[in-house]
Amino acid sequence: MAKDIENPCIAVCQLSGDLCVSCGRTKEDIRKWRSMKRPEKMAAVQRASARLKSLRKKNS
């Protein structure tokens, strides 16, 4: 069986609207994480990473 996708949560939840600015996931992604299949988790992690990069560029 393929390795599970690690949860990107860093246990420092800081919600701004529907987005956690600590891990980059949306409230919906956070809520559904446990029931997501591997491909869905991979996509959620990629989206979260892109959001965090965008946030960091804005704040630089």
C-alpha atoms as one frame of an Amber mdcrd trajectory, in Angstrom:
protein
   0.000   0.000   0.000   1.241   3.486  -0.828   2.418   5.734   1.978  -0.239
   7.991   3.460  -0.094  11.692   2.696   1.052  13.579   5.778  -1.391  16.102
   7.141   0.038  19.604   6.521  -1.401  20.893   9.798   1.258  22.484  12.008
  -1.113  22.852  14.994  -1.093  26.651  14.815  -4.530  27.301  13.374  -4.905
  30.888  12.182  -8.043  31.247  10.124  -8.514  34.247   7.897 -11.933  33.867
   6.337 -12.051  30.337   4.928  -8.266  29.903   4.840  -5.802  28.734   7.480
  -2.765  30.949   6.986  -0.589  28.458   8.901  -1.064  25.372   6.704  -2.680
  26.924   3.604  -5.751  24.697   3.583  -9.321  25.885   3.316 -11.873  25.127
   6.029 -13.412  22.622   3.611 -10.069  20.828   3.078  -9.502  20.697   6.843
 -12.990  19.359   7.494 -12.795  16.663   4.804  -9.138  15.616   5.342  -9.816
  12.350   7.182 -12.279  11.119   4.549 -10.195  12.170   1.519  -8.555   9.539
  -0.633  -4.828   9.755  -1.432  -5.206  11.671  -4.751  -7.515  14.209  -3.091
  -5.030  14.724  -0.255  -2.167  15.172  -2.728  -4.166  17.821  -4.580  -5.138
  19.574  -1.327  -1.489  19.688  -0.207  -0.414  21.118  -3.581  -3.107  23.806
  -3.434  -2.174  24.635   0.165   1.487  24.962  -0.760   0.658  27.307  -3.639
  -1.538  29.431  -1.345   1.228  29.720   1.254   3.757  30.781  -1.401   1.330
  33.416  -2.630   0.717  34.693   0.910   4.447  34.922   1.592   5.025  36.901
  -1.602   2.281  39.356  -0.609   3.787  39.825   2.836   7.351  40.297   1.614
